[in-house]
PDB file of C-alpha atoms in Angstrom:
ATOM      1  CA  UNK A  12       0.000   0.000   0.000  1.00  0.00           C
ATOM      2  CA  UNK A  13       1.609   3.157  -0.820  1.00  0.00           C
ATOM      3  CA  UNK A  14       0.853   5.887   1.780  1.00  0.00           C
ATOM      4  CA  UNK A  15       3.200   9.809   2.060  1.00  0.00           C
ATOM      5  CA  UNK A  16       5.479   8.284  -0.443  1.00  0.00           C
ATOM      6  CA  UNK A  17       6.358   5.134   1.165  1.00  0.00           C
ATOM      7  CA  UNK A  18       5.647   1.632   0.652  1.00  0.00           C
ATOM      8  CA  UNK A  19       3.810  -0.306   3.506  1.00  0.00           C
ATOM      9  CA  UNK A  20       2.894  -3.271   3.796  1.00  0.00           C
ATOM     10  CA  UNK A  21       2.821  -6.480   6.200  1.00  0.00           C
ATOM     11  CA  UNK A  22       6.098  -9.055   7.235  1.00  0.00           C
ATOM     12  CA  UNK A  23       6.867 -11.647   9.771  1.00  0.00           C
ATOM     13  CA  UNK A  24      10.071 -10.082  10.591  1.00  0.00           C
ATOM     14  CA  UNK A  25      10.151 -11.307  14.417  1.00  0.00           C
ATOM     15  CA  UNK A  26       6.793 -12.461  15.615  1.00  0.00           C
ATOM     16  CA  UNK A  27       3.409 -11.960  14.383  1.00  0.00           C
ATOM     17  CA  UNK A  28       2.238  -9.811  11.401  1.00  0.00           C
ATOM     18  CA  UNK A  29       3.669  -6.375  11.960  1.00  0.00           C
ATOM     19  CA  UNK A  30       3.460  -3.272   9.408  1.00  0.00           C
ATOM     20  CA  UNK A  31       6.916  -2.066   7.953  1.00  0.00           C
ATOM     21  CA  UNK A  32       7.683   0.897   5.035  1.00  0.00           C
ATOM     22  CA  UNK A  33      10.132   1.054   2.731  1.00  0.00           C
ATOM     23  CA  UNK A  34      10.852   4.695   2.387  1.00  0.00           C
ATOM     24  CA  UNK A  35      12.406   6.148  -1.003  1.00  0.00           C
ATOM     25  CA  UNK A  36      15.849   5.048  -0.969  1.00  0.00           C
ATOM     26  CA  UNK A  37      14.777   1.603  -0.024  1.00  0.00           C
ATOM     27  CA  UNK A  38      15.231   2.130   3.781  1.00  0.00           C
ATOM     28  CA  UNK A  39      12.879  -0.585   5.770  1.00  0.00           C
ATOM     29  CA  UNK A  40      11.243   0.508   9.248  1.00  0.00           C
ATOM     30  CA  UNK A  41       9.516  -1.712  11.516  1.00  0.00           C
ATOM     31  CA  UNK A  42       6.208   0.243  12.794  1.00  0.00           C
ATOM     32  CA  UNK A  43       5.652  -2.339  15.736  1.00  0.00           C
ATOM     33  CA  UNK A  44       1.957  -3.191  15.191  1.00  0.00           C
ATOM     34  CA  UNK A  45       1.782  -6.587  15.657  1.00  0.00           C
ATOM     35  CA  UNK A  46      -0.941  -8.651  13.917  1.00  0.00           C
ATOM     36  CA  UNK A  47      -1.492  -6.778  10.760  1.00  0.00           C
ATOM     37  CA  UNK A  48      -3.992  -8.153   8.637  1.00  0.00           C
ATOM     38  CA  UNK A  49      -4.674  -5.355   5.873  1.00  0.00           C
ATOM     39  CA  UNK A  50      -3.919  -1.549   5.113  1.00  0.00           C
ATOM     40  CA  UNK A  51      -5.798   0.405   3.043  1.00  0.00           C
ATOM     41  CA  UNK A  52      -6.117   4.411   2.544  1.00  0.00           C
ATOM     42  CA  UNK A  53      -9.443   5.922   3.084  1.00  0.00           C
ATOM     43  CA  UNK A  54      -9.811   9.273   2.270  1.00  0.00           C
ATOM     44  CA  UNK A  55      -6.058  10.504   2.940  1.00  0.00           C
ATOM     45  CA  UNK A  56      -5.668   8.239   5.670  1.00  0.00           C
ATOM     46  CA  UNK A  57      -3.627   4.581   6.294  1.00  0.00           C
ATOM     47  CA  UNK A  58      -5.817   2.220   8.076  1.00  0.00           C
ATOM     48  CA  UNK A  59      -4.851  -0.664   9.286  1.00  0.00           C
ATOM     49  CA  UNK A  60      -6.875  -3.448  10.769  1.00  0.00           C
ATOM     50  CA  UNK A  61      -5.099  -5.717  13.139  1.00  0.00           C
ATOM     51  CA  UNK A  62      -6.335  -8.957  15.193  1.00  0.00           C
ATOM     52  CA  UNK A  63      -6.598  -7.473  18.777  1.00  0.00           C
ATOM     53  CA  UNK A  64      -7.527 -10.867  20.774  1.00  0.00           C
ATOM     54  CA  UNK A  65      -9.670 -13.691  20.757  1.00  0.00           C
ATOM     55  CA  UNK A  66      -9.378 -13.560  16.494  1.00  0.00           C
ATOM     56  CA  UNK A  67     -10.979 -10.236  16.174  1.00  0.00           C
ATOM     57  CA  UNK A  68     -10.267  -7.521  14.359  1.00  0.00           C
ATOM     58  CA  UNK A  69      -9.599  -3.945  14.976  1.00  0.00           C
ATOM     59  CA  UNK A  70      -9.383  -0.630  12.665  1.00  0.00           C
ATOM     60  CA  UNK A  71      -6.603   1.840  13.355  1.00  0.00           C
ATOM     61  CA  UNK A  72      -5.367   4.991  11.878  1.00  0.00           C
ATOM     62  CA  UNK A  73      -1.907   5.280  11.183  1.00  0.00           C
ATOM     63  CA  UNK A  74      -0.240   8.673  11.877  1.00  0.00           C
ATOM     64  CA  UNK A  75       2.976   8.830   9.809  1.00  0.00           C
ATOM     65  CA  UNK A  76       4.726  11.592  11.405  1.00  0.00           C
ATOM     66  CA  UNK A  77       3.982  10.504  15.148  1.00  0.00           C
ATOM     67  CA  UNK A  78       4.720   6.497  14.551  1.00  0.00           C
ATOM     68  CA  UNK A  79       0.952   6.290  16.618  1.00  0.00           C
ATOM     69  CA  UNK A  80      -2.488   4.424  15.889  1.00  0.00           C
ATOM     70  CA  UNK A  81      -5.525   5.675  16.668  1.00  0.00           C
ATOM     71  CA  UNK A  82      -8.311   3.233  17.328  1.00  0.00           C
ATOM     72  CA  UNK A  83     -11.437   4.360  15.324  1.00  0.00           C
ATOM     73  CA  UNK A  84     -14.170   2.488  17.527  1.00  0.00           C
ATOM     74  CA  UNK A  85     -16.849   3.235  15.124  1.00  0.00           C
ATOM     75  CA  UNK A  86     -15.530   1.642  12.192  1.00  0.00           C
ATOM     76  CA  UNK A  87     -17.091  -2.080  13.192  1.00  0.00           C
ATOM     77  CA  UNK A  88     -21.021  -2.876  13.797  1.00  0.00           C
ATOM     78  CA  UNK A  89     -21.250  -2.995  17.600  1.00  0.00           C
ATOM     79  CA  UNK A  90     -17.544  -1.006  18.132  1.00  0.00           C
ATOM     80  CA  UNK A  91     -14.495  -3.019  18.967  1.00  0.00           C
ATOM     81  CA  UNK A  92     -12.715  -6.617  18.193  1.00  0.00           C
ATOM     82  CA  UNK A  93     -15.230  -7.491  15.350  1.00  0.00           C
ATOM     83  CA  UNK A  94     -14.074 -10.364  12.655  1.00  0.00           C
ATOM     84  CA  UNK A  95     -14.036  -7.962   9.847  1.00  0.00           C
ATOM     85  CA  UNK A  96     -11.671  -8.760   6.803  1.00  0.00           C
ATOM     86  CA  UNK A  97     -11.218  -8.098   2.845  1.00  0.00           C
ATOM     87  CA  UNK A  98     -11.040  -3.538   2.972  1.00  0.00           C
ATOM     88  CA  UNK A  99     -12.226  -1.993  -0.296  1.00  0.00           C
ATOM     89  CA  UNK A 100     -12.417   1.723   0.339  1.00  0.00           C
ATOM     90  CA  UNK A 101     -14.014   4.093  -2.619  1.00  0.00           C
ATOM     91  CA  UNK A 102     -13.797   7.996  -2.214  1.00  0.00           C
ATOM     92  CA  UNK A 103     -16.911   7.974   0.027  1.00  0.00           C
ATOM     93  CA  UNK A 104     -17.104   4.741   2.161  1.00  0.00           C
ATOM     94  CA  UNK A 105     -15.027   1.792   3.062  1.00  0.00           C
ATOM     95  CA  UNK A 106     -16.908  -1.441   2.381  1.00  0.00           C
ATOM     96  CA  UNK A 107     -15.843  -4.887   4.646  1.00  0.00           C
ATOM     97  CA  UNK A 108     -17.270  -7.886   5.492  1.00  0.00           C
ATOM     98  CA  UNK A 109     -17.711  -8.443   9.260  1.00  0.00           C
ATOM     99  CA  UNK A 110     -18.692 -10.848  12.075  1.00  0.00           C
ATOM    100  CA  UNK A 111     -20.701  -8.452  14.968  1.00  0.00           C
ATOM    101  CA  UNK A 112     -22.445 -10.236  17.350  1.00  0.00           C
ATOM    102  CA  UNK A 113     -25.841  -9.561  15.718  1.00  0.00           C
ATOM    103  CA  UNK A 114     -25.503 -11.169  12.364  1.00  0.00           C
ATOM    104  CA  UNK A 115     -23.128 -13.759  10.417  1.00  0.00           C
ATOM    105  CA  UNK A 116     -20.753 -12.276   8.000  1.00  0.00           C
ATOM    106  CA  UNK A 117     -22.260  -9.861   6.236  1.00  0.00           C
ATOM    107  CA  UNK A 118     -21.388  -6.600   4.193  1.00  0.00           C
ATOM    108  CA  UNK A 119     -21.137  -3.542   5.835  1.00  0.00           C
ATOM    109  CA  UNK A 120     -19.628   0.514   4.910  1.00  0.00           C
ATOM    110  CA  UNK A 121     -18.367   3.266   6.959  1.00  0.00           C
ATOM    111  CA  UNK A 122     -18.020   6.933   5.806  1.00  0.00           C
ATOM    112  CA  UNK A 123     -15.550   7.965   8.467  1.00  0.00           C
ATOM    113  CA  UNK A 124     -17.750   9.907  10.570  1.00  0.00           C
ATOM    114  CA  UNK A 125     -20.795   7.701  11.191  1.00  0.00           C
ATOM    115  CA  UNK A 126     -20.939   4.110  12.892  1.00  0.00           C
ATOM    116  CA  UNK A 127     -20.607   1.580  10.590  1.00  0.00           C
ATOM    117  CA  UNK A 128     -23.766   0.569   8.926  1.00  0.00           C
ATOM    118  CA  UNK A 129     -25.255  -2.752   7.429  1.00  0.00           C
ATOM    119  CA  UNK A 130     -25.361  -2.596   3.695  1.00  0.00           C
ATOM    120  CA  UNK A 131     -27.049  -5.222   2.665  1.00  0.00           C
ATOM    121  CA  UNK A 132     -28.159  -8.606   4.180  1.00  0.00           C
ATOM    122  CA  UNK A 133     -27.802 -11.049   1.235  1.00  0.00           C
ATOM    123  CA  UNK A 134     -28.905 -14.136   3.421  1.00  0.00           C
ATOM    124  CA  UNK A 135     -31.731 -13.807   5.198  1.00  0.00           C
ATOM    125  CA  UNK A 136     -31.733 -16.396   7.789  1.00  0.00           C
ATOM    126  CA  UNK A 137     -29.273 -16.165  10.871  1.00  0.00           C
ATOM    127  CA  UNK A 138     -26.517 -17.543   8.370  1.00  0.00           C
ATOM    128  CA  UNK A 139     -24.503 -15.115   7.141  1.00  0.00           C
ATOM    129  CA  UNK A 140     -24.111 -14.568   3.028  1.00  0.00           C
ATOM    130  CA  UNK A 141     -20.014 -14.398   3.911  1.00  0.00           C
ATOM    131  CA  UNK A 142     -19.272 -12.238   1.688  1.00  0.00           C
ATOM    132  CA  UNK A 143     -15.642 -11.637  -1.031  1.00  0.00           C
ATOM    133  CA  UNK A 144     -14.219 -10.382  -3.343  1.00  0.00           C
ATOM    134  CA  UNK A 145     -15.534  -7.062  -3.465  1.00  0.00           C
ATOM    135  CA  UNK A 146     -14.147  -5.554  -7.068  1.00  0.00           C
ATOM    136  CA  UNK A 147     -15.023  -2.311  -8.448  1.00  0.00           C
ATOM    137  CA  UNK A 148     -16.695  -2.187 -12.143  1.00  0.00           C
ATOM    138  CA  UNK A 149     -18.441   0.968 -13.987  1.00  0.00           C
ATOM    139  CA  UNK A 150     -19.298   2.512 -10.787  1.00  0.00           C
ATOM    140  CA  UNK A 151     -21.024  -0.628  -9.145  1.00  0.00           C
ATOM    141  CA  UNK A 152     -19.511  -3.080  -6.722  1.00  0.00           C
ATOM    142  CA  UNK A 153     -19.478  -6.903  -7.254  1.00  0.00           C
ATOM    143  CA  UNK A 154     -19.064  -9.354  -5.023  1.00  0.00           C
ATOM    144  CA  UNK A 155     -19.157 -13.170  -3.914  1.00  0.00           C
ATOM    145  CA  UNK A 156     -21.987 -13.835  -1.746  1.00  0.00           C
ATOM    146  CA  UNK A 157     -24.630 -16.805  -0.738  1.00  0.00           C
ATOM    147  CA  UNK A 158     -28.146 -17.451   0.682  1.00  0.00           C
ATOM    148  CA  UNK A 159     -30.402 -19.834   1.165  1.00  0.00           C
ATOM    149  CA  UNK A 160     -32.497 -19.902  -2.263  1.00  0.00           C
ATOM    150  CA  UNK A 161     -29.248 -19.247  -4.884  1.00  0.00           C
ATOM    151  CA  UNK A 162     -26.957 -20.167  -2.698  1.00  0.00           C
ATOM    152  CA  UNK A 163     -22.805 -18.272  -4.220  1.00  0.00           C
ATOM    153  CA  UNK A 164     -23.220 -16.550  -6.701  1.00  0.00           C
ATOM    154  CA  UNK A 165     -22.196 -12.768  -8.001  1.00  0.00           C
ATOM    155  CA  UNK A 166     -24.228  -9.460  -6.803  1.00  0.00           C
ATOM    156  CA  UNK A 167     -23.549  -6.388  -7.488  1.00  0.00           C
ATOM    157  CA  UNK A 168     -23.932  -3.075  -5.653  1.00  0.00           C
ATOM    158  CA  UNK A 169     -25.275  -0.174  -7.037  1.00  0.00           C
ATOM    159  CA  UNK A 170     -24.285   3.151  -4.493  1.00  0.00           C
ATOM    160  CA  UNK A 171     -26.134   5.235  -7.235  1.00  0.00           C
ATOM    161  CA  UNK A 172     -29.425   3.817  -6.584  1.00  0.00           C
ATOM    162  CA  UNK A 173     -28.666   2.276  -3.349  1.00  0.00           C
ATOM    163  CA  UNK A 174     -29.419  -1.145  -4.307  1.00  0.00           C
ATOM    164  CA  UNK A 175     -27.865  -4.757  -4.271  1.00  0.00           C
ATOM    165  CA  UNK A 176     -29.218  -7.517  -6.735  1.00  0.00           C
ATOM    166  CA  UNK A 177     -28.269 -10.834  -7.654  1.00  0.00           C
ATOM    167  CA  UNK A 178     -26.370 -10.554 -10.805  1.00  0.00           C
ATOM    168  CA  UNK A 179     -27.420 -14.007 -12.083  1.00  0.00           C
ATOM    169  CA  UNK A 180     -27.985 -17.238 -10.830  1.00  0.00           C
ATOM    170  CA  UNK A 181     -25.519 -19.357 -12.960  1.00  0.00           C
ATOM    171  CA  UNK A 182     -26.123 -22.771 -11.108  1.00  0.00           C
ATOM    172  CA  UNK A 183     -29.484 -22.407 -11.121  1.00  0.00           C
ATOM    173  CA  UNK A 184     -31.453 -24.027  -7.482  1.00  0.00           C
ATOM    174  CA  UNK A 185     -29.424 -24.826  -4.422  1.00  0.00           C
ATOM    175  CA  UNK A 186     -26.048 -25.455  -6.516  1.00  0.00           C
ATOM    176  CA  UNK A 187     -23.703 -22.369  -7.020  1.00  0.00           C
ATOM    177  CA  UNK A 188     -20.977 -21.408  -9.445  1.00  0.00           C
ATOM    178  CA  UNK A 189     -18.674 -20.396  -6.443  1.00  0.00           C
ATOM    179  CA  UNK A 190     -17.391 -17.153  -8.447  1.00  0.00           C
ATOM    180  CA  UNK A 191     -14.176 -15.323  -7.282  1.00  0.00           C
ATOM    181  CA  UNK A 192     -11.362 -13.712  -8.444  1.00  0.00           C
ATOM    182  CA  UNK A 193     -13.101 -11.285 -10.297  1.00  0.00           C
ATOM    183  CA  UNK A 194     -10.792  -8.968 -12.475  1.00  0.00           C
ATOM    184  CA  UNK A 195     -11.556  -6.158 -14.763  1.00  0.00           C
ATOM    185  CA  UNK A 196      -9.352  -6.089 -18.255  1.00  0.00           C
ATOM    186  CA  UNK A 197      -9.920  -3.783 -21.094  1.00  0.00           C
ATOM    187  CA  UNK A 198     -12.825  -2.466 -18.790  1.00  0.00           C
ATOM    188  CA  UNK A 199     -14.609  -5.522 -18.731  1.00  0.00           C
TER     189      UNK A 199
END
C-alpha cells in the first residue's frame, strides 16, 4: 500500500504480522503493530486493521509523522474486536465484510464519521451470506456472496441507486458457481 510516499505493507520479521515501510531510498522501518492483517487508505488516511484478541479484528489509523495508531471504535457494527476482513475503500465509504455479534458475516460501509452501517443482508436467515471479493466495475460493486435460495453466486452493488441484486444465478437451485477472483481487463 503506498501511503506519504512510502511503501507499507505487512512481514513476519520477528513475531506476528507487523506493518513495515520502505521509504524512497529503499530504507525498511519496523512500525511495531503486531498482527497486521490489511492496510488500506481511506480518504487521505492509512488504516490498518489488526487482530486485537480472541481472532478479532480492529481498525486503526496510522499517523505517519507521530509512529501512533488511533483506534477508530466506530468503524465495526457494535464497536471493537469485530471479525471484519477483505477492505475496499471508494472515495466515500469503506466497504468490509464483518462478524458483529448480531448477524453472520455480512457486508457492511463506513463513511468515516458515522458508525458503521449494514449494507445489505444477502442471506436472510441467521446464516450469514459471507461475503468476497468485493471488485469495483463501472461505478457498481461486485461481489461473492450466498443465501439460502441461490446459494454463491455474483451481486452487485449499485451506491447510485442504493441497491444490491443478484447478478445471475448461474447454477441455477441450491447449486452455485462459487465465483471469485473477479478482475476487470480492457474495462470488462
Amino acid at each position: 500500500t503506498i501511503y506519504n510516499d512510502k511503501l507499507f505493507f505487512r512481514a513476519r520479521p520477528n513475531s506476528g504480522r507487523q506493518m513495515l515501510s520502505i521509504e524512497p531510498g529503499g530504507n525498511i522501518t519496523e512500525i511495531g503493530i503486531l498482527d497486521v492483517q490489511e492496510l488500506e487508505v481511506f480518504r487521505g488516511d492509512l488504516l490498518v486493521l489488526a487482530e486485537t484478541n480472541a481472532d478479532k479484528n480492529d481498525l486503526y489509523r496510522f499517523n505517519d509523522q507521530t509512529g501512533n495508531y488511533d483506534l477508530l471504535p466506530n468503524a465495526f457494527p457494535g464497536g471493537e474486536g469485530v471479525n471484519a476482513y477483505g477492505l475496499l475503500s471508494t472515495p466515500d465509504r469503506l466497504y468490509f465484510p464483518a462478524d458483529p455479534p448480531e448477524y453472520d458475516s455480512e457486508w457492511y460501509y463506513y463513511d468515516g464519521m458515522n458508525p458503521a452501517q449494514l449494507l445489505y443482508d444477502v442471506n436472510k436467515t441467521t446464516i450469514g451470506s459471507s461475503p468476497f471479493d468485493f471488485t469495483p466495475f463501472q461505478g457498481k460493486l461486485y461481489f461473492s456472496a450466498e443465501n439460502n435460495i441461490v446459494n454463491r453466486e455474483t451481486w452487485v452493488y449499485d451506491p447510485t441507486s442504493g441497491t444490491t441484486t443478484l447478478l445471475e444465478d448461474l447454477q441455477p437451485g441450491l447449486g452455485d458457481s462459487q465465483p471469485f477472483s473477479y478482475v476487470v481487463y480492457n474495462d470488462r
